Short mmCIF file of C-alpha atoms in Angstrom, two decimals:
data_model
loop_
_atom_site.label_atom_id
_atom_site.label_comp_id
_atom_site.label_asym_id
_atom_site.label_seq_id
_atom_site.Cartn_x
_atom_site.Cartn_y
_atom_site.Cartn_z
CA MET A 1 -9.91 -39.63 53.38
CA VAL A 2 -7.34 -38.16 51.01
CA ASN A 3 -8.24 -35.03 49.03
CA ARG A 4 -7.94 -35.94 45.36
CA MET A 5 -8.98 -32.50 44.11
CA ARG A 6 -5.99 -30.55 45.45
CA PHE A 7 -2.22 -30.48 45.00
CA TYR A 8 0.46 -30.18 47.65
CA ILE A 9 2.71 -27.17 46.97
CA ASP A 10 4.93 -25.21 49.34
CA GLY A 11 3.74 -27.15 52.38
CA ALA A 12 0.01 -26.66 51.80
CA TRP A 13 -2.92 -28.25 49.95
CA ILE A 14 -4.02 -25.87 47.20
CA ASP A 15 -6.54 -25.81 44.37
CA PRO A 16 -5.31 -26.39 40.79
CA ALA A 17 -4.75 -23.33 38.60
CA VAL A 18 -7.36 -24.67 36.17
CA THR A 19 -10.21 -27.03 37.03
CA LYS A 20 -9.72 -30.25 35.10
CA THR A 21 -10.33 -33.81 36.25
CA THR A 22 -10.18 -37.45 35.26
CA ARG A 23 -12.10 -40.41 36.67
CA THR A 24 -10.31 -43.28 38.35
CA VAL A 25 -11.70 -46.70 37.40
CA ASN A 26 -11.64 -49.83 39.54
CA PRO A 27 -10.08 -52.46 37.22
CA ALA A 28 -11.83 -55.31 39.06
CA THR A 29 -15.28 -53.99 38.13
CA ALA A 30 -14.61 -51.48 35.31
CA GLU A 31 -16.66 -49.01 37.34
CA GLU A 32 -15.70 -45.41 38.07
CA MET A 33 -14.67 -44.72 41.68
CA TYR A 34 -13.92 -40.99 41.99
CA GLU A 35 -12.54 -37.90 40.26
CA VAL A 36 -8.94 -36.75 40.48
CA ALA A 37 -7.69 -33.25 39.70
CA LEU A 38 -5.29 -32.85 36.77
CA GLY A 39 -2.57 -30.23 36.74
CA SER A 40 -1.20 -27.86 34.14
CA LYS A 41 2.02 -26.01 33.37
CA ALA A 42 0.92 -23.26 35.74
CA ASP A 43 0.78 -25.75 38.62
CA VAL A 44 4.23 -27.09 37.71
CA ASP A 45 5.64 -23.55 37.64
CA LYS A 46 4.26 -22.88 41.11
CA ALA A 47 5.68 -26.15 42.47
CA VAL A 48 9.10 -25.52 40.91
CA MET A 49 9.26 -22.03 42.40
CA ALA A 50 8.52 -23.47 45.83
CA ALA A 51 11.15 -26.18 45.42
CA ARG A 52 13.74 -23.69 44.17
CA ARG A 53 13.17 -21.42 47.18
CA ALA A 54 13.37 -24.34 49.59
CA PHE A 55 16.55 -25.77 48.09
CA GLU A 56 18.83 -23.02 49.40
CA LYS A 57 18.08 -23.92 53.02
CA PHE A 58 17.33 -27.65 52.77
CA SER A 59 20.52 -28.39 50.83
CA GLN A 60 22.46 -27.09 53.84
CA THR A 61 20.78 -29.31 56.42
CA THR A 62 22.99 -31.70 58.31
CA ARG A 63 23.12 -35.46 57.98
CA GLY A 64 21.62 -35.68 61.46
CA GLU A 65 18.66 -33.50 60.56
CA ARG A 66 17.87 -35.59 57.49
CA ILE A 67 18.24 -38.82 59.50
CA ILE A 68 15.62 -37.59 61.98
CA LEU A 69 13.34 -36.64 59.08
CA LEU A 70 13.57 -40.09 57.49
CA GLU A 71 13.03 -41.78 60.84
CA ASN A 72 9.82 -39.77 61.31
CA ILE A 73 8.63 -40.69 57.81
CA ILE A 74 9.27 -44.39 58.39
CA GLU A 75 7.33 -44.48 61.68
CA ILE A 76 4.29 -42.76 60.18
CA PHE A 77 4.51 -44.91 57.04
CA LYS A 78 4.29 -48.05 59.17
CA ARG A 79 1.02 -46.83 60.69
CA ARG A 80 -0.54 -46.30 57.27
CA MET A 81 0.65 -49.46 55.51
CA LYS A 82 -2.79 -51.05 55.36
CA GLU A 83 -4.33 -47.89 53.93
CA ILE A 84 -1.62 -47.76 51.27
CA GLY A 85 -2.20 -51.41 50.36
CA ASP A 86 -5.96 -50.85 50.11
CA SER A 87 -5.51 -47.95 47.71
CA ILE A 88 -3.11 -49.86 45.47
CA SER A 89 -5.41 -52.88 45.32
CA ASP A 90 -8.42 -50.75 44.41
CA GLU A 91 -6.67 -48.64 41.78
CA MET A 92 -4.38 -51.04 39.95
CA GLY A 93 -5.91 -54.43 40.80
CA ALA A 94 -3.21 -56.14 42.87
CA PRO A 95 -4.62 -58.86 45.18
CA LEU A 96 -5.11 -57.26 48.58
CA ARG A 97 -2.58 -59.40 50.44
CA MET A 98 0.03 -58.83 47.73
CA ALA A 99 -0.71 -55.08 47.74
CA GLU A 100 -0.03 -54.91 51.47
CA GLN A 101 2.82 -57.41 51.82
CA LYS A 102 4.73 -56.66 48.63
CA GLN A 103 3.58 -53.37 47.09
CA ALA A 104 3.28 -51.24 50.23
CA LYS A 105 6.08 -53.06 52.05
CA SER A 106 8.51 -52.43 49.18
CA GLY A 107 8.10 -48.70 49.78
CA LEU A 108 8.92 -49.12 53.45
CA SER A 109 11.95 -51.27 52.60
CA HIS A 110 13.41 -48.57 50.35
CA LEU A 111 12.95 -45.91 53.02
CA VAL A 112 14.63 -48.07 55.68
CA THR A 113 17.51 -48.89 53.32
CA THR A 114 17.99 -45.23 52.43
CA LEU A 115 18.12 -44.32 56.10
CA GLU A 116 20.88 -46.85 56.74
CA VAL A 117 22.85 -45.63 53.71
CA LEU A 118 22.57 -42.03 54.89
CA LYS A 119 23.91 -42.87 58.34
CA SER A 120 27.28 -44.02 57.00
CA TYR A 121 27.64 -42.43 53.55
CA SER A 122 30.76 -40.33 52.98
CA PHE A 123 29.86 -37.04 51.32
CA GLU A 124 33.51 -36.02 50.98
CA GLU A 125 36.87 -37.66 50.42
CA ARG A 126 40.46 -36.67 49.72
CA ILE A 127 41.83 -37.43 46.24
CA GLY A 128 45.32 -36.08 45.55
CA SER A 129 45.37 -32.32 46.02
CA ALA A 130 41.59 -32.01 46.26
CA ILE A 131 38.72 -32.55 48.59
CA VAL A 132 35.94 -34.19 46.53
CA LEU A 133 32.47 -33.21 47.70
CA ARG A 134 29.16 -34.84 46.88
CA GLU A 135 26.39 -32.27 46.98
CA PRO A 136 22.63 -32.38 46.24
CA ILE A 137 21.94 -31.89 42.54
CA GLY A 138 19.10 -29.41 43.09
CA VAL A 139 15.41 -29.47 42.19
CA VAL A 140 14.28 -32.90 40.97
CA GLY A 141 11.23 -33.70 38.86
CA MET A 142 9.93 -37.22 39.52
CA ILE A 143 7.53 -39.11 37.24
CA THR A 144 6.34 -42.47 38.58
CA PRO A 145 4.26 -45.33 37.11
CA TRP A 146 1.14 -47.21 38.17
CA ASN A 147 2.42 -50.80 38.29
CA TRP A 148 4.49 -50.60 41.50
CA PRO A 149 3.42 -47.12 42.57
CA MET A 150 4.65 -46.93 46.16
CA ASN A 151 7.86 -48.80 45.38
CA GLN A 152 8.82 -46.21 42.77
CA ILE A 153 7.77 -43.20 44.82
CA ALA A 154 9.78 -44.32 47.85
CA CYS A 155 12.93 -45.27 45.94
CA LYS A 156 13.00 -41.78 44.41
CA VAL A 157 11.77 -39.51 47.22
CA GLY A 158 13.73 -41.23 50.02
CA PRO A 159 17.18 -40.86 48.42
CA ALA A 160 16.41 -37.34 47.16
CA LEU A 161 15.54 -36.24 50.71
CA ALA A 162 18.65 -37.98 52.05
CA ALA A 163 20.78 -36.13 49.49
CA GLY A 164 19.32 -32.73 50.41
CA CYS A 165 17.35 -32.18 47.20
CA THR A 166 13.93 -30.62 46.78
CA MET A 167 11.39 -32.14 44.43
CA ILE A 168 8.14 -32.24 42.48
CA LEU A 169 6.35 -35.57 42.11
CA LYS A 170 3.92 -36.47 39.32
CA PRO A 171 2.47 -39.90 40.09
CA SER A 172 0.44 -41.90 37.60
CA GLU A 173 -3.10 -40.69 37.06
CA PHE A 174 -4.24 -44.32 37.36
CA THR A 175 -2.94 -44.74 40.94
CA PRO A 176 -3.11 -41.33 42.60
CA SER A 177 -4.24 -42.28 46.10
CA CYS A 178 -1.08 -43.91 47.47
CA ALA A 179 0.90 -40.82 46.39
CA LEU A 180 -1.58 -38.59 48.22
CA ILE A 181 -1.29 -40.75 51.35
CA PHE A 182 2.50 -40.59 51.06
CA THR A 183 2.28 -36.80 50.82
CA GLU A 184 0.25 -36.69 54.03
CA ILE A 185 2.94 -38.85 55.67
CA LEU A 186 5.69 -36.41 54.65
CA HIS A 187 3.67 -33.44 55.88
CA GLU A 188 3.05 -35.07 59.27
CA ALA A 189 6.72 -36.05 59.51
CA GLY A 190 7.75 -32.41 59.27
CA VAL A 191 9.25 -32.15 55.79
CA PRO A 192 9.90 -28.40 55.41
CA LYS A 193 7.59 -26.49 53.10
CA GLY A 194 8.64 -26.48 49.46
CA VAL A 195 10.96 -29.48 49.84
CA PHE A 196 8.35 -31.94 48.54
CA ASN A 197 5.58 -30.95 46.14
CA LEU A 198 2.93 -33.05 44.39
CA VAL A 199 1.09 -32.24 41.17
CA ASN A 200 -1.22 -34.86 39.69
CA GLY A 201 -1.67 -34.86 35.94
CA LEU A 202 -1.11 -36.42 32.56
CA GLY A 203 2.28 -37.22 31.09
CA HIS A 204 1.89 -35.08 27.97
CA GLU A 205 0.94 -32.07 30.09
CA VAL A 206 2.46 -32.14 33.59
CA GLY A 207 5.23 -34.60 32.70
CA ALA A 208 6.18 -32.59 29.62
CA ALA A 209 6.17 -29.30 31.58
CA MET A 210 8.52 -30.83 34.14
CA SER A 211 10.87 -32.25 31.51
CA ASP A 212 11.06 -28.91 29.71
CA HIS A 213 11.43 -26.75 32.80
CA ARG A 214 14.63 -24.71 32.99
CA ASP A 215 14.56 -24.56 36.80
CA ILE A 216 14.43 -28.33 37.29
CA ASP A 217 17.95 -29.76 37.54
CA MET A 218 17.13 -33.45 37.15
CA ILE A 219 14.32 -35.71 35.95
CA SER A 220 13.89 -39.17 37.46
CA PHE A 221 11.49 -41.13 35.27
CA THR A 222 10.09 -44.65 35.45
CA GLY A 223 7.79 -45.82 32.67
CA SER A 224 7.72 -47.01 29.09
CA THR A 225 10.67 -46.65 26.74
CA ARG A 226 8.51 -44.63 24.34
CA ALA A 227 7.66 -42.08 27.04
CA GLY A 228 11.25 -42.11 28.30
CA ILE A 229 12.54 -41.06 24.89
CA ASP A 230 10.15 -38.09 24.90
CA VAL A 231 11.30 -37.09 28.39
CA ALA A 232 14.96 -37.23 27.33
CA ILE A 233 14.36 -35.15 24.20
CA ARG A 234 12.52 -32.46 26.17
CA ALA A 235 15.17 -32.43 28.90
CA ALA A 236 18.04 -32.06 26.43
CA SER A 237 17.45 -28.35 25.80
CA THR A 238 18.41 -27.55 29.41
CA VAL A 239 21.06 -30.28 29.71
CA LYS A 240 19.49 -31.55 32.93
CA ARG A 241 20.36 -34.95 34.29
CA VAL A 242 17.91 -37.66 33.23
CA SER A 243 17.76 -40.91 35.17
CA GLN A 244 15.42 -43.51 33.68
CA GLU A 245 14.12 -46.98 34.42
CA LEU A 246 12.22 -48.11 31.35
CA GLY A 247 10.76 -51.20 29.70
CA GLY A 248 12.01 -54.75 29.51
CA LYS A 249 11.70 -58.09 27.76
CA SER A 250 13.69 -60.13 30.22
CA PRO A 251 15.01 -63.60 29.36
CA TYR A 252 14.75 -66.55 31.75
CA ILE A 253 17.35 -69.13 30.69
CA ILE A 254 17.00 -72.75 31.83
CA LEU A 255 20.09 -74.79 31.06
CA ASP A 256 20.07 -78.50 30.26
CA ASP A 257 21.25 -79.64 33.71
CA ALA A 258 18.73 -77.59 35.72
CA ASP A 259 15.88 -78.93 37.86
CA LEU A 260 13.22 -78.41 35.21
CA ASP A 261 10.16 -78.52 37.46
CA LYS A 262 11.61 -76.03 39.93
CA ALA A 263 12.95 -73.71 37.26
CA VAL A 264 9.82 -73.60 35.10
CA SER A 265 7.50 -73.22 38.09
CA GLY A 266 9.65 -70.34 39.31
CA CYS A 267 9.33 -68.58 35.97
CA ILE A 268 5.54 -68.95 35.93
CA ALA A 269 5.27 -67.56 39.47
CA LYS A 270 7.23 -64.48 38.44
CA ILE A 271 5.40 -63.81 35.15
CA VAL A 272 1.96 -63.92 36.80
CA LEU A 273 3.03 -61.82 39.82
CA ASN A 274 1.30 -58.44 39.69
CA SER A 275 -0.63 -59.72 36.64
CA GLY A 276 2.61 -59.61 34.66
CA GLN A 277 2.82 -55.84 35.13
CA SER A 278 6.46 -55.64 36.22
CA CYS A 279 9.21 -54.12 34.11
CA ASP A 280 11.61 -56.95 34.97
CA ALA A 281 9.09 -59.78 34.46
CA PRO A 282 10.71 -62.87 32.81
CA SER A 283 8.52 -62.83 29.70
CA ARG A 284 10.89 -64.91 27.49
CA LEU A 285 11.55 -68.43 28.76
CA ILE A 286 14.57 -69.82 26.87
CA VAL A 287 14.93 -73.59 27.20
CA PRO A 288 16.72 -76.50 25.48
CA GLN A 289 14.87 -77.07 22.20
CA SER A 290 14.89 -80.82 22.83
CA ARG A 291 12.82 -80.33 26.00
CA MET A 292 10.26 -77.88 24.60
CA ALA A 293 7.27 -80.23 24.95
CA GLU A 294 8.19 -81.15 28.53
CA VAL A 295 8.66 -77.51 29.51
CA ALA A 296 5.32 -76.55 27.95
CA GLU A 297 3.54 -79.25 29.93
CA ILE A 298 5.13 -78.15 33.22
CA ALA A 299 4.38 -74.51 32.46
CA LYS A 300 0.71 -75.20 31.76
CA ALA A 301 0.32 -77.20 34.97
CA ALA A 302 2.00 -74.45 36.97
CA ALA A 303 -0.15 -71.71 35.42
CA ASP A 304 -3.33 -73.64 36.12
CA LYS A 305 -2.60 -73.53 39.87
CA PHE A 306 -2.94 -69.74 40.03
CA LYS A 307 -6.40 -68.37 40.73
CA VAL A 308 -7.58 -65.32 38.80
CA GLY A 309 -10.21 -63.36 40.68
CA ASP A 310 -11.38 -60.31 42.58
CA PRO A 311 -8.42 -58.66 44.36
CA ARG A 312 -10.45 -58.44 47.56
CA THR A 313 -11.33 -62.15 47.63
CA GLU A 314 -9.22 -64.38 49.86
CA GLY A 315 -7.15 -66.84 47.83
CA THR A 316 -6.89 -64.70 44.69
CA ASP A 317 -3.44 -64.93 43.13
CA ILE A 318 -3.92 -62.81 40.00
CA GLY A 319 -6.04 -59.67 39.84
CA PRO A 320 -6.99 -57.63 36.78
CA VAL A 321 -4.64 -55.49 34.71
CA VAL A 322 -4.82 -51.78 35.37
CA HIS A 323 -7.22 -50.41 32.73
CA ARG A 324 -9.13 -51.07 29.53
CA GLY A 325 -6.36 -49.81 27.26
CA GLN A 326 -3.87 -52.20 28.82
CA TRP A 327 -6.34 -55.11 28.52
CA ASP A 328 -6.95 -54.31 24.84
CA LYS A 329 -3.21 -54.15 24.13
CA ILE A 330 -2.61 -57.54 25.76
CA GLN A 331 -5.48 -59.13 23.84
CA ALA A 332 -4.11 -57.77 20.56
CA LEU A 333 -0.66 -59.23 21.29
CA ILE A 334 -2.12 -62.62 22.23
CA GLN A 335 -3.93 -62.60 18.91
CA LYS A 336 -0.67 -61.64 17.20
CA GLY A 337 1.05 -64.65 18.78
CA ILE A 338 -1.66 -66.93 17.44
CA ASP A 339 -1.54 -65.33 13.98
CA GLU A 340 2.27 -65.63 13.76
CA GLY A 341 2.18 -69.35 14.46
CA ALA A 342 3.20 -69.72 18.11
CA LYS A 343 1.63 -72.70 19.87
CA LEU A 344 -0.96 -71.66 22.46
CA VAL A 345 -0.40 -73.89 25.49
CA ALA A 346 -2.54 -72.18 28.14
CA GLY A 347 -4.90 -69.23 28.44
CA GLY A 348 -5.71 -67.21 25.37
CA LEU A 349 -8.15 -64.52 24.35
CA GLY A 350 -10.98 -63.05 26.37
CA LEU A 351 -11.94 -62.95 30.03
CA PRO A 352 -11.31 -65.97 32.26
CA LYS A 353 -14.16 -68.46 32.56
CA GLY A 354 -17.01 -67.23 34.74
CA MET A 355 -16.11 -63.53 34.52
CA ASP A 356 -18.13 -60.95 32.64
CA LYS A 357 -16.62 -57.66 33.82
CA GLY A 358 -13.30 -56.16 34.82
CA PHE A 359 -9.95 -56.20 33.05
CA TYR A 360 -8.87 -59.74 33.81
CA VAL A 361 -6.41 -61.60 31.57
CA ARG A 362 -6.10 -65.37 31.35
CA PRO A 363 -2.54 -66.47 32.22
CA THR A 364 -1.29 -67.25 28.73
CA ILE A 365 1.62 -69.42 27.60
CA PHE A 366 2.97 -69.80 24.08
CA ALA A 367 5.44 -72.55 23.11
CA ASP A 368 7.57 -72.90 19.96
CA VAL A 369 8.05 -69.14 19.82
CA LYS A 370 10.69 -67.70 17.50
CA ASN A 371 12.65 -64.77 18.84
CA GLU A 372 11.64 -62.64 15.87
CA MET A 373 7.92 -63.01 16.63
CA THR A 374 6.09 -59.96 17.97
CA ILE A 375 5.34 -61.60 21.33
CA ALA A 376 9.08 -62.16 21.80
CA ARG A 377 10.03 -58.60 20.82
CA GLU A 378 7.43 -56.28 22.36
CA GLU A 379 6.86 -55.68 26.06
CA ILE A 380 3.37 -57.08 26.69
CA PHE A 381 3.09 -56.07 30.36
CA GLY A 382 0.65 -58.83 31.17
CA PRO A 383 0.68 -62.49 32.31
CA VAL A 384 1.85 -63.75 28.91
CA LEU A 385 4.91 -66.00 28.50
CA ALA A 386 6.80 -66.86 25.31
CA ILE A 387 8.79 -70.14 25.44
CA ILE A 388 11.73 -70.13 23.02
CA GLY A 389 13.94 -73.10 22.14
CA ALA A 390 17.73 -72.87 22.12
CA LYS A 391 20.14 -75.32 20.47
CA ASP A 392 22.74 -75.03 23.24
CA GLU A 393 24.13 -72.70 25.89
CA ILE A 394 25.75 -70.35 23.38
CA ASP A 395 22.51 -70.08 21.43
CA ALA A 396 20.58 -69.40 24.65
CA ILE A 397 22.87 -66.48 25.51
CA GLN A 398 22.59 -65.07 21.99
CA LEU A 399 18.79 -65.29 22.13
CA ALA A 400 18.76 -63.65 25.56
CA ASN A 401 20.77 -60.68 24.27
CA ASP A 402 18.84 -60.39 21.00
CA THR A 403 16.56 -57.63 22.27
CA PRO A 404 16.68 -53.83 22.42
CA TYR A 405 16.01 -54.09 26.16
CA GLY A 406 18.38 -54.92 29.01
CA LEU A 407 16.67 -54.53 32.35
CA ALA A 408 16.92 -58.03 33.84
CA GLY A 409 17.90 -61.60 33.14
CA TYR A 410 17.28 -64.90 34.93
CA VAL A 411 19.41 -68.06 34.81
CA PHE A 412 18.67 -71.52 36.23
CA ALA A 413 21.37 -74.19 35.99
CA GLY A 414 22.47 -77.39 37.66
CA SER A 415 25.09 -75.51 39.65
CA PRO A 416 25.55 -71.92 40.87
CA GLU A 417 28.91 -71.78 39.08
CA ARG A 418 27.40 -72.52 35.68
CA ALA A 419 24.52 -70.12 36.29
CA ARG A 420 27.00 -67.39 37.25
CA LYS A 421 29.06 -67.94 34.11
CA VAL A 422 26.01 -67.52 31.88
CA GLY A 423 24.63 -64.63 33.93
CA HIS A 424 27.82 -62.63 33.41
CA LEU A 425 27.27 -62.80 29.65
CA ILE A 426 23.73 -61.39 29.67
CA ARG A 427 23.61 -57.70 28.78
CA ALA A 428 21.23 -56.47 31.48
CA GLY A 429 21.38 -54.45 34.66
CA ALA A 430 19.94 -57.01 37.09
CA ILE A 431 20.67 -60.73 36.90
CA TYR A 432 18.85 -63.27 39.08
CA LEU A 433 20.55 -66.66 39.48
CA GLN A 434 18.87 -69.81 40.76
CA GLY A 435 15.75 -67.91 41.82
CA VAL A 436 17.51 -65.46 44.14
CA LEU A 437 16.23 -61.85 43.97
CA LEU A 438 17.97 -58.55 44.74
CA ASP A 439 18.02 -56.91 48.14
CA CYS A 440 17.14 -53.21 48.34
CA ASP A 441 20.84 -52.43 48.92
CA ALA A 442 21.85 -53.56 45.42
CA PRO A 443 21.57 -51.22 42.41
CA PHE A 444 18.60 -51.62 40.07
CA GLY A 445 18.44 -50.29 36.52
CA GLY A 446 18.90 -51.21 32.90
CA TYR A 447 21.18 -51.44 29.90
CA LYS A 448 20.29 -50.37 26.36
CA GLN A 449 16.69 -49.16 25.90
CA SER A 450 15.79 -50.18 29.44
CA GLY A 451 17.24 -46.95 30.76
CA ASN A 452 20.21 -45.38 32.52
CA GLY A 453 21.10 -44.43 36.05
CA ARG A 454 20.55 -46.70 39.04
CA GLU A 455 18.10 -46.78 41.92
CA TRP A 456 18.11 -48.46 45.37
CA GLY A 457 20.65 -48.28 48.17
CA ARG A 458 23.90 -46.31 47.85
CA PHE A 459 23.58 -46.12 44.08
CA GLY A 460 20.12 -44.57 44.41
CA LEU A 461 21.46 -41.86 46.73
CA GLU A 462 24.34 -41.09 44.38
CA ASP A 463 21.91 -40.53 41.49
CA TYR A 464 20.86 -37.31 43.27
CA LEU A 465 24.36 -36.01 44.00
CA GLU A 466 26.72 -33.77 42.05
CA VAL A 467 30.51 -34.20 42.40
CA LYS A 468 32.69 -31.17 43.15
CA SER A 469 36.49 -31.13 43.34
CA VAL A 470 38.01 -28.45 45.58
CA ALA A 471 41.79 -28.15 45.16
CA GLY A 472 44.05 -26.12 47.45
CA SER A 473 41.88 -26.45 50.55
CA LEU A 474 44.00 -29.11 52.25
CA GLU A 475 46.00 -28.39 55.39
CA GLY A 476 49.75 -28.89 55.53
#
């Protein structure tokens, strides 16, 4: 049983500086489960001091030492996969099988990938008269979200450890337990004291204290664009590096020669995954205007196949969204879609039929959406799809890029060559062609207001490295 009333600082579980708590709610029942301690600036200061002390020694560890450390973490992580999945399902509502096989497993995949990158990565190279070194950036503040909690923790902590950095993690207050389990894993694996520290808390308190802190060298943040802007403003006074993965309103383009049934069904499967709570969810389906009615019919039939229900019930495809505030926001945006004249094809307002509690959202599809409508502009973060008609391929590309976001884009065409041509013209950091997804080795991150920096694989490791040129040290 994890201890939710303490923080992990300098290799030990300690009491918060000030007693303050919040209650974690089970989104499937809307009932409170337990209390979680909330931190303050004083707790952040203590964690940063520990990380700063530890950096001097840990930054000088060898590649071999860090490889052994990651190998230990991975082996212990494997033993606790089911426990991690259970906690994610209970706290953010993912169906239990999905929480174990996708949510928890994604964390393991990032750790394994990081280990392989570390084994072969070149931390120095010769360029002209200089030796160019890549060194750990220093103390890193990490702020992670609730929607893919273990995925985001692992793809930050793993590379930071591999680089030789020390760190402070603030996980989401809505999904604290998997972060606490992960902390226990690191402790058991032998991570030296002060290298990893955890402080639970709220964004405007703990997150703000981390962003402001003069002794933190870098902030790695995943969350909303609104919160990311605040982090960047606070970090600017100390000119620390800020790496961000923010919101999205990703287009899913289906061209006129594509297999319509396969393409539309694929889009629906992705928008309902995780109850639509994924930053790269394809929430704008852009299709030939002449085939709007046919697409809407296929989309409705595909959506109707997914079962909304209790995350712990076998056969459930879609669980609840994470909390009441998120449910209320989604309902308001569905109403906005209706008010602005979009055609409601499936789903709609209120709880699904037969449910009277929990934060469940009906999978909702709008057709005949205009790209200037609110539901086509704002990130809904729920299982809500806007179908937009395009006159031709050029119009489809223009519609896809007509957004302040640029995290992901999807293209389905009659041939890989045509899909690739269109994909190259979408202004986004991750492009998925013909239903193929990224491996953990490829970089993930956004253009425009979807963020900066890159995570995953070699690019994720390099986010935590500084570059130093040393001239005059060459022999001969």
